[in-house]
Amino acid sequence: MKITFPYMGSPYMYEKLFTLLGHEVITPPKPSQKTVDYGVKYSPEFACFPLKVILGTYLEALELGADTIVTSGGNGPCRAGYYGEAQKKILQNMGYDVEFIIFDEPKRDLKTFLENVKKIKGNNSWRQVIKTVKTVYDMAKSMDKVEKIVECKRAYECNKGEFTKAWHEITEEYRRIESSEDVKKIERKAIERLNSIKICEVPEEEKIRIGIVGEIYVVMEPSINGNIEEVLNAYGAEVERSHYISEWIDFNLIPLPSYKEKEHQILKKGEKYIEIIIGGHAKQSVGAIIDFMERGFDGVVHLKPFGCLPELVSQSVIDKIMREYDYPILSLSVDEQMAIANVLTRIEAFLDVIKQKKHRKRIAR
């Protein structure tokens, strides 16, 4: 098998999983305008933007020789649940002979989940598979931990670009790990390196902290969300996302209640506004907004793919939350027509509102 996969956030975790299991891996190129053009050209016009971009990455990977696509299924009553089948049909109609291995949550179809695991297992012993999965899980946890430090400290770097350069080099280091012991060593070195970068001190009362919520793909993939984290950092704002891949694994793939506690707390916080799971991450988005607000974040950026029905529902709730709590929330629609200049203007205005609000609070004390 020549395996490829969707490009979402850092692709090295998926690459490492299949490489350690002995498969030939075709890592898809980072999504670019070419990727978007491919996806838009061959996808139905009404399809969600993530479906188009992911299809574009598949086409680029197939051009590089991939013959097997491994991906996750959708969550709840959302069109994302049909991505795999829709993309498979599109590629078949284009003449590609490609195998799709789609991992849904084990609780939805345990038999198919285990059959897919056996395909990926290959000739490896179960002991080797468990060891590999643990190594990759540790890698995901560690990368998320280090990335959160970057998302926070980059807002105060004295020499612009140092944290981004360091993060890119750190991810290359993670790419070479072979075991959980390697992960610990690289994490230690990475934190030491980040702590050595000079930062400009900012008074605590002037610091701005922004949460980023929304549909998982547009939240996690910087190449299609206008690199929103770096942009906010460049304006001097710390950021934290509502989605990290290790947390997605905890909630969706590990069948132990203790690993799902955080996600359940987020869902509970969203219940006042959305009682049931309506698909995608709508309820999580609303719960995450409340969570960020309770944790003292100054505002939230809500990212939604154009045409995403669950996030349209959450947007309607967001207006109510803004009025109820006088809380700044900026909702941005992401698609192939997204104009960066327009986004920057809206972000500048959003941050100005937050600064004025913080200034009024300081004066009132």
Short mmCIF file of C-alpha atoms in Angstrom, two decimals:
data_model
loop_
_atom_site.label_atom_id
_atom_site.label_comp_id
_atom_site.label_asym_id
_atom_site.label_seq_id
_atom_site.Cartn_x
_atom_site.Cartn_y
_atom_site.Cartn_z
CA MET A 1 0.00 0.00 0.00
CA LYS A 2 1.11 3.56 -0.73
CA ILE A 3 -0.83 5.41 1.92
CA THR A 4 -1.89 9.03 2.01
CA PHE A 5 -4.22 10.98 4.30
CA PRO A 6 -5.88 14.40 4.71
CA TYR A 7 -3.50 17.26 5.44
CA MET A 8 -4.80 18.91 8.63
CA GLY A 9 -2.50 20.81 10.95
CA SER A 10 0.82 18.99 11.32
CA PRO A 11 0.77 15.90 9.03
CA TYR A 12 3.77 14.29 10.70
CA MET A 13 1.79 12.34 13.28
CA TYR A 14 -0.14 10.46 10.56
CA GLU A 15 3.06 10.08 8.54
CA LYS A 16 4.88 8.62 11.55
CA LEU A 17 2.08 6.14 12.36
CA PHE A 18 2.11 4.54 8.92
CA THR A 19 5.90 4.72 8.55
CA LEU A 20 6.51 2.92 11.86
CA LEU A 21 4.06 0.22 10.73
CA GLY A 22 6.19 -0.32 7.65
CA HIS A 23 3.97 1.23 5.00
CA GLU A 24 5.12 3.39 2.14
CA VAL A 25 3.74 6.85 2.86
CA ILE A 26 2.91 9.62 0.40
CA THR A 27 2.60 12.75 2.54
CA PRO A 28 0.31 15.19 0.71
CA PRO A 29 1.76 18.63 -0.04
CA LYS A 30 0.68 21.46 2.22
CA PRO A 31 -2.62 22.87 0.85
CA SER A 32 -1.99 25.68 -1.63
CA GLN A 33 -3.97 27.59 -4.21
CA LYS A 34 -3.39 24.65 -6.56
CA THR A 35 -4.95 22.32 -3.96
CA VAL A 36 -7.98 24.58 -3.58
CA ASP A 37 -8.35 24.94 -7.37
CA TYR A 38 -8.25 21.14 -7.76
CA GLY A 39 -10.85 20.61 -5.03
CA VAL A 40 -13.19 23.33 -6.23
CA LYS A 41 -13.01 22.10 -9.84
CA TYR A 42 -14.00 18.53 -9.08
CA SER A 43 -16.31 18.90 -6.04
CA PRO A 44 -20.04 19.66 -6.09
CA GLU A 45 -20.56 23.43 -5.81
CA PHE A 46 -22.72 23.05 -2.68
CA ALA A 47 -20.12 20.92 -0.84
CA CYS A 48 -18.45 22.19 2.33
CA PHE A 49 -15.09 23.90 1.82
CA PRO A 50 -13.14 21.24 3.81
CA LEU A 51 -14.45 18.52 1.45
CA LYS A 52 -13.09 20.50 -1.51
CA VAL A 53 -9.66 21.17 0.02
CA ILE A 54 -9.27 17.58 1.23
CA LEU A 55 -10.24 16.29 -2.23
CA GLY A 56 -7.58 18.60 -3.66
CA THR A 57 -4.94 17.13 -1.33
CA TYR A 58 -6.00 13.61 -2.35
CA LEU A 59 -5.58 14.47 -6.03
CA GLU A 60 -2.11 15.86 -5.39
CA ALA A 61 -1.14 12.77 -3.37
CA LEU A 62 -2.50 10.44 -6.07
CA GLU A 63 -0.36 12.28 -8.64
CA LEU A 64 2.61 11.45 -6.39
CA GLY A 65 1.74 7.73 -6.49
CA ALA A 66 -0.60 7.09 -3.53
CA ASP A 67 -3.08 4.22 -3.97
CA THR A 68 -4.71 4.07 -0.51
CA ILE A 69 -6.40 6.89 1.41
CA VAL A 70 -6.85 6.60 5.17
CA THR A 71 -9.20 9.09 6.79
CA SER A 72 -11.62 9.56 9.66
CA GLY A 73 -15.39 9.58 9.35
CA GLY A 74 -17.78 12.34 10.30
CA ASN A 75 -19.25 13.11 13.68
CA GLY A 76 -23.03 13.21 14.12
CA PRO A 77 -25.67 14.18 11.53
CA CYS A 78 -23.32 16.29 9.41
CA ARG A 79 -22.35 16.08 5.75
CA ALA A 80 -18.78 15.38 6.89
CA GLY A 81 -20.01 11.87 7.61
CA TYR A 82 -20.33 11.36 3.87
CA TYR A 83 -16.98 12.90 2.90
CA GLY A 84 -15.27 9.57 2.45
CA GLU A 85 -17.98 8.03 0.26
CA ALA A 86 -18.48 11.25 -1.74
CA GLN A 87 -14.76 11.69 -2.39
CA LYS A 88 -14.40 8.01 -3.26
CA LYS A 89 -17.18 8.32 -5.86
CA ILE A 90 -15.68 11.51 -7.32
CA LEU A 91 -12.25 9.90 -7.69
CA GLN A 92 -13.75 6.74 -9.23
CA ASN A 93 -15.61 8.88 -11.77
CA MET A 94 -12.30 10.57 -12.59
CA GLY A 95 -10.80 7.14 -13.31
CA TYR A 96 -8.73 6.64 -10.15
CA ASP A 97 -8.50 3.14 -8.67
CA VAL A 98 -7.95 3.98 -5.02
CA GLU A 99 -8.81 2.18 -1.78
CA PHE A 100 -10.48 4.21 0.98
CA ILE A 101 -10.05 3.17 4.62
CA ILE A 102 -12.45 5.25 6.71
CA PHE A 103 -12.20 5.19 10.51
CA ASP A 104 -15.46 6.06 12.25
CA GLU A 105 -15.79 6.07 16.03
CA PRO A 106 -15.55 2.46 17.33
CA LYS A 107 -18.89 2.82 19.11
CA ARG A 108 -20.64 3.46 15.79
CA ASP A 109 -19.39 0.31 14.04
CA LEU A 110 -16.87 -1.72 16.05
CA LYS A 111 -16.67 -4.52 13.47
CA THR A 112 -15.68 -2.22 10.58
CA PHE A 113 -13.31 -0.31 12.86
CA LEU A 114 -11.46 -3.53 13.75
CA GLU A 115 -11.38 -4.65 10.10
CA ASN A 116 -9.76 -1.33 9.18
CA VAL A 117 -7.25 -1.72 12.02
CA LYS A 118 -6.25 -5.13 10.62
CA LYS A 119 -5.65 -3.58 7.17
CA ILE A 120 -3.33 -0.98 8.68
CA LYS A 121 -1.71 -3.55 11.00
CA GLY A 122 -0.23 -5.47 8.09
CA ASN A 123 2.24 -8.14 9.20
CA ASN A 124 3.13 -6.39 12.45
CA SER A 125 2.54 -8.17 15.75
CA TRP A 126 -0.14 -6.72 17.99
CA ARG A 127 2.62 -5.85 20.46
CA GLN A 128 4.38 -3.78 17.80
CA VAL A 129 1.09 -2.11 16.82
CA ILE A 130 0.36 -1.11 20.42
CA LYS A 131 3.90 0.21 20.84
CA THR A 132 3.60 2.23 17.61
CA VAL A 133 0.21 3.66 18.54
CA LYS A 134 1.54 4.68 21.97
CA THR A 135 4.57 6.36 20.39
CA VAL A 136 2.40 8.34 17.96
CA TYR A 137 -0.09 9.25 20.69
CA ASP A 138 2.75 10.51 22.88
CA MET A 139 4.03 12.46 19.87
CA ALA A 140 0.62 14.07 19.32
CA LYS A 141 0.31 15.02 23.00
CA SER A 142 3.82 16.44 23.08
CA MET A 143 3.46 18.44 19.84
CA ASP A 144 0.20 19.95 21.05
CA LYS A 145 1.83 20.89 24.36
CA VAL A 146 4.75 22.61 22.63
CA GLU A 147 2.51 24.29 20.04
CA LYS A 148 0.40 25.81 22.83
CA ILE A 149 3.57 27.42 24.21
CA VAL A 150 4.31 28.87 20.75
CA GLU A 151 0.75 30.20 20.38
CA CYS A 152 1.13 32.01 23.69
CA LYS A 153 4.72 33.32 23.66
CA ARG A 154 4.86 34.28 19.96
CA ALA A 155 2.63 37.24 20.80
CA TYR A 156 5.50 38.83 22.74
CA GLU A 157 8.57 37.92 20.67
CA CYS A 158 11.02 40.80 20.27
CA ASN A 159 12.33 39.63 16.91
CA LYS A 160 9.43 38.77 14.63
CA GLY A 161 9.50 35.29 13.15
CA GLU A 162 11.74 33.60 15.75
CA PHE A 163 9.03 31.42 17.27
CA THR A 164 7.64 30.39 13.87
CA LYS A 165 11.13 29.46 12.66
CA ALA A 166 11.77 27.50 15.86
CA TRP A 167 8.41 25.71 15.62
CA HIS A 168 9.07 24.60 12.03
CA GLU A 169 12.46 23.23 13.03
CA ILE A 170 10.99 21.52 16.11
CA THR A 171 8.34 19.77 14.00
CA GLU A 172 11.13 18.44 11.77
CA GLU A 173 12.77 17.03 14.92
CA TYR A 174 9.52 15.27 15.85
CA ARG A 175 9.45 13.83 12.34
CA ARG A 176 12.56 11.78 13.16
CA ILE A 177 11.32 10.14 16.39
CA GLU A 178 11.25 6.36 16.67
CA SER A 179 9.99 5.80 20.23
CA SER A 180 8.25 7.43 23.20
CA GLU A 181 11.70 8.03 24.73
CA ASP A 182 12.63 10.10 21.66
CA VAL A 183 9.45 12.16 22.15
CA LYS A 184 10.45 13.04 25.74
CA LYS A 185 13.95 14.12 24.64
CA ILE A 186 12.67 16.30 21.81
CA GLU A 187 9.99 17.88 23.99
CA ARG A 188 12.58 18.81 26.61
CA LYS A 189 14.88 20.34 23.98
CA ALA A 190 11.97 22.13 22.31
CA ILE A 191 10.80 23.78 25.53
CA GLU A 192 14.37 24.81 26.37
CA ARG A 193 14.73 26.37 22.93
CA LEU A 194 11.41 28.25 23.14
CA ASN A 195 12.30 29.52 26.61
CA SER A 196 15.60 30.87 25.24
CA ILE A 197 13.86 33.15 22.71
CA LYS A 198 13.80 36.75 23.84
CA ILE A 199 10.32 38.10 24.57
CA CYS A 200 9.26 41.68 25.26
CA GLU A 201 7.50 42.04 28.59
CA VAL A 202 3.91 43.32 28.49
CA PRO A 203 1.98 44.35 31.63
CA GLU A 204 -0.48 41.63 32.62
CA GLU A 205 -3.47 43.97 32.35
CA GLU A 206 -2.57 44.79 28.73
CA LYS A 207 -2.23 41.20 27.55
CA ILE A 208 -4.92 39.99 25.13
CA ARG A 209 -5.99 36.35 25.02
CA ILE A 210 -8.15 35.06 22.15
CA GLY A 211 -9.85 31.66 21.81
CA ILE A 212 -10.39 30.14 18.36
CA VAL A 213 -13.44 27.90 17.89
CA GLY A 214 -15.36 26.40 14.98
CA GLU A 215 -15.33 23.48 12.57
CA ILE A 216 -12.26 21.33 13.23
CA TYR A 217 -10.65 21.46 9.76
CA VAL A 218 -10.75 25.22 9.31
CA VAL A 219 -9.62 25.72 12.91
CA MET A 220 -6.63 23.38 12.65
CA GLU A 221 -5.38 23.98 9.10
CA PRO A 222 -3.57 27.35 8.89
CA SER A 223 -3.09 27.26 5.13
CA ILE A 224 -6.83 27.72 4.57
CA ASN A 225 -7.82 29.87 7.56
CA GLY A 226 -5.51 32.73 6.64
CA ASN A 227 -2.92 31.57 9.19
CA ILE A 228 -5.17 33.10 11.83
CA GLU A 229 -3.03 32.08 14.81
CA GLU A 230 0.11 33.76 13.50
CA VAL A 231 -1.89 36.82 12.46
CA LEU A 232 -3.37 37.24 15.95
CA ASN A 233 0.04 36.61 17.54
CA ALA A 234 1.54 39.27 15.25
CA TYR A 235 -1.01 41.75 16.61
CA GLY A 236 0.18 40.88 20.14
CA ALA A 237 -2.63 38.50 21.13
CA GLU A 238 -2.14 35.07 22.71
CA VAL A 239 -4.30 32.37 21.15
CA GLU A 240 -5.64 28.95 22.04
CA ARG A 241 -7.71 26.68 19.79
CA SER A 242 -10.75 24.64 20.74
CA HIS A 243 -9.35 21.72 18.71
CA TYR A 244 -6.07 19.86 19.09
CA ILE A 245 -5.50 16.50 17.47
CA SER A 246 -4.51 14.74 20.71
CA GLU A 247 -7.74 15.91 22.35
CA TRP A 248 -9.73 14.66 19.33
CA ILE A 249 -8.07 11.25 19.80
CA ASP A 250 -8.91 11.25 23.52
CA PHE A 251 -12.60 11.88 22.88
CA ASN A 252 -13.18 9.85 19.73
CA LEU A 253 -10.79 6.90 19.81
CA ILE A 254 -9.86 6.04 23.40
CA PRO A 255 -12.69 4.05 25.07
CA LEU A 256 -11.92 5.19 28.62
CA PRO A 257 -14.24 7.71 30.38
CA SER A 258 -11.35 9.60 32.01
CA TYR A 259 -10.00 10.61 28.57
CA LYS A 260 -13.35 12.14 27.58
CA GLU A 261 -13.88 14.27 30.64
CA LYS A 262 -12.72 17.58 29.13
CA GLU A 263 -14.87 17.23 25.99
CA HIS A 264 -17.93 16.31 28.07
CA GLN A 265 -17.38 19.44 30.18
CA ILE A 266 -17.25 21.56 27.02
CA LEU A 267 -20.43 19.95 25.66
CA LYS A 268 -22.16 20.53 29.03
CA LYS A 269 -21.34 24.24 28.85
CA GLY A 270 -22.96 24.43 25.41
CA GLU A 271 -26.20 22.69 26.46
CA LYS A 272 -27.92 25.91 27.50
CA TYR A 273 -27.87 27.03 23.85
CA ILE A 274 -27.78 23.76 21.84
CA GLU A 275 -29.38 20.85 23.69
CA ILE A 276 -28.37 18.00 21.40
CA ILE A 277 -25.53 17.12 19.06
CA ILE A 278 -26.61 18.58 15.71
CA GLY A 279 -23.52 17.53 13.77
CA GLY A 280 -20.02 18.77 13.18
CA HIS A 281 -18.71 20.70 16.17
CA ALA A 282 -21.55 23.20 16.64
CA LYS A 283 -22.28 22.29 20.24
CA GLN A 284 -18.55 22.09 21.04
CA SER A 285 -18.03 25.54 19.48
CA VAL A 286 -20.67 27.12 21.71
CA GLY A 287 -19.41 25.24 24.78
CA ALA A 288 -15.84 26.31 24.00
CA ILE A 289 -16.90 29.97 23.78
CA ILE A 290 -18.42 29.75 27.26
CA ASP A 291 -15.31 27.94 28.48
CA PHE A 292 -12.95 30.59 27.07
CA MET A 293 -15.12 33.32 28.59
CA GLU A 294 -15.10 31.64 32.03
CA ARG A 295 -11.32 31.26 31.83
CA GLY A 296 -10.87 34.99 31.31
CA PHE A 297 -10.13 35.11 27.59
CA ASP A 298 -10.83 38.56 26.14
CA GLY A 299 -12.66 37.39 23.02
CA VAL A 300 -13.23 34.53 20.59
CA VAL A 301 -12.75 34.11 16.85
CA HIS A 302 -15.32 31.73 15.36
CA LEU A 303 -14.29 30.02 12.09
CA LYS A 304 -16.89 28.36 9.91
CA PRO A 305 -16.59 26.86 6.43
CA PHE A 306 -18.97 28.52 4.00
CA GLY A 307 -22.05 26.33 3.76
CA CYS A 308 -21.41 24.46 7.04
CA LEU A 309 -24.90 23.96 8.47
CA PRO A 310 -23.86 23.10 12.07
CA GLU A 311 -21.67 26.18 12.33
CA LEU A 312 -24.44 28.35 10.85
CA VAL A 313 -26.59 27.19 13.76
CA SER A 314 -23.83 27.99 16.25
CA GLN A 315 -23.42 31.44 14.65
CA SER A 316 -27.09 32.18 15.34
CA VAL A 317 -26.46 31.27 18.99
CA ILE A 318 -23.30 33.37 19.10
CA ASP A 319 -25.29 36.56 18.53
CA LYS A 320 -27.32 35.73 21.66
CA ILE A 321 -24.17 35.03 23.70
CA MET A 322 -22.62 38.34 22.61
CA ARG A 323 -25.70 40.26 23.75
CA GLU A 324 -26.16 38.26 26.96
CA TYR A 325 -22.57 38.59 28.18
CA ASP A 326 -21.35 41.68 26.26
CA TYR A 327 -18.57 39.42 25.00
CA PRO A 328 -16.58 40.12 21.78
CA ILE A 329 -16.87 37.31 19.21
CA LEU A 330 -15.72 37.61 15.59
CA SER A 331 -17.28 35.13 13.18
CA LEU A 332 -15.36 34.52 9.94
CA SER A 333 -16.56 32.48 6.97
CA VAL A 334 -13.83 30.45 5.26
CA ASP A 335 -13.98 29.44 1.60
CA GLU A 336 -12.11 29.79 -1.68
CA GLN A 337 -13.28 33.41 -1.95
CA MET A 338 -11.86 34.43 1.44
CA ALA A 339 -10.12 37.82 1.07
CA ILE A 340 -7.16 38.17 3.44
CA ALA A 341 -7.22 41.99 3.36
CA ASN A 342 -10.85 41.94 4.50
CA VAL A 343 -10.05 39.46 7.27
CA LEU A 344 -7.15 41.58 8.53
CA THR A 345 -9.36 44.68 8.63
CA ARG A 346 -12.00 42.83 10.65
CA ILE A 347 -9.39 41.40 13.03
CA GLU A 348 -7.90 44.87 13.62
CA ALA A 349 -11.36 46.26 14.41
CA PHE A 350 -12.11 43.27 16.67
CA LEU A 351 -8.89 43.77 18.64
CA ASP A 352 -9.55 47.52 18.91
CA VAL A 353 -12.93 46.75 20.50
CA ILE A 354 -11.22 44.44 23.01
CA LYS A 355 -8.53 47.02 23.85
CA GLN A 356 -11.14 49.73 24.41
CA LYS A 357 -13.18 47.41 26.61
CA LYS A 358 -10.12 46.54 28.72
CA HIS A 359 -9.20 50.25 28.94
CA ARG A 360 -12.70 51.16 30.19
CA LYS A 361 -12.46 48.43 32.82
CA ARG A 362 -9.12 49.75 34.09
CA ILE A 363 -10.49 53.31 34.33
CA ALA A 364 -13.60 52.13 36.17
CA ARG A 365 -11.52 50.50 38.94
#
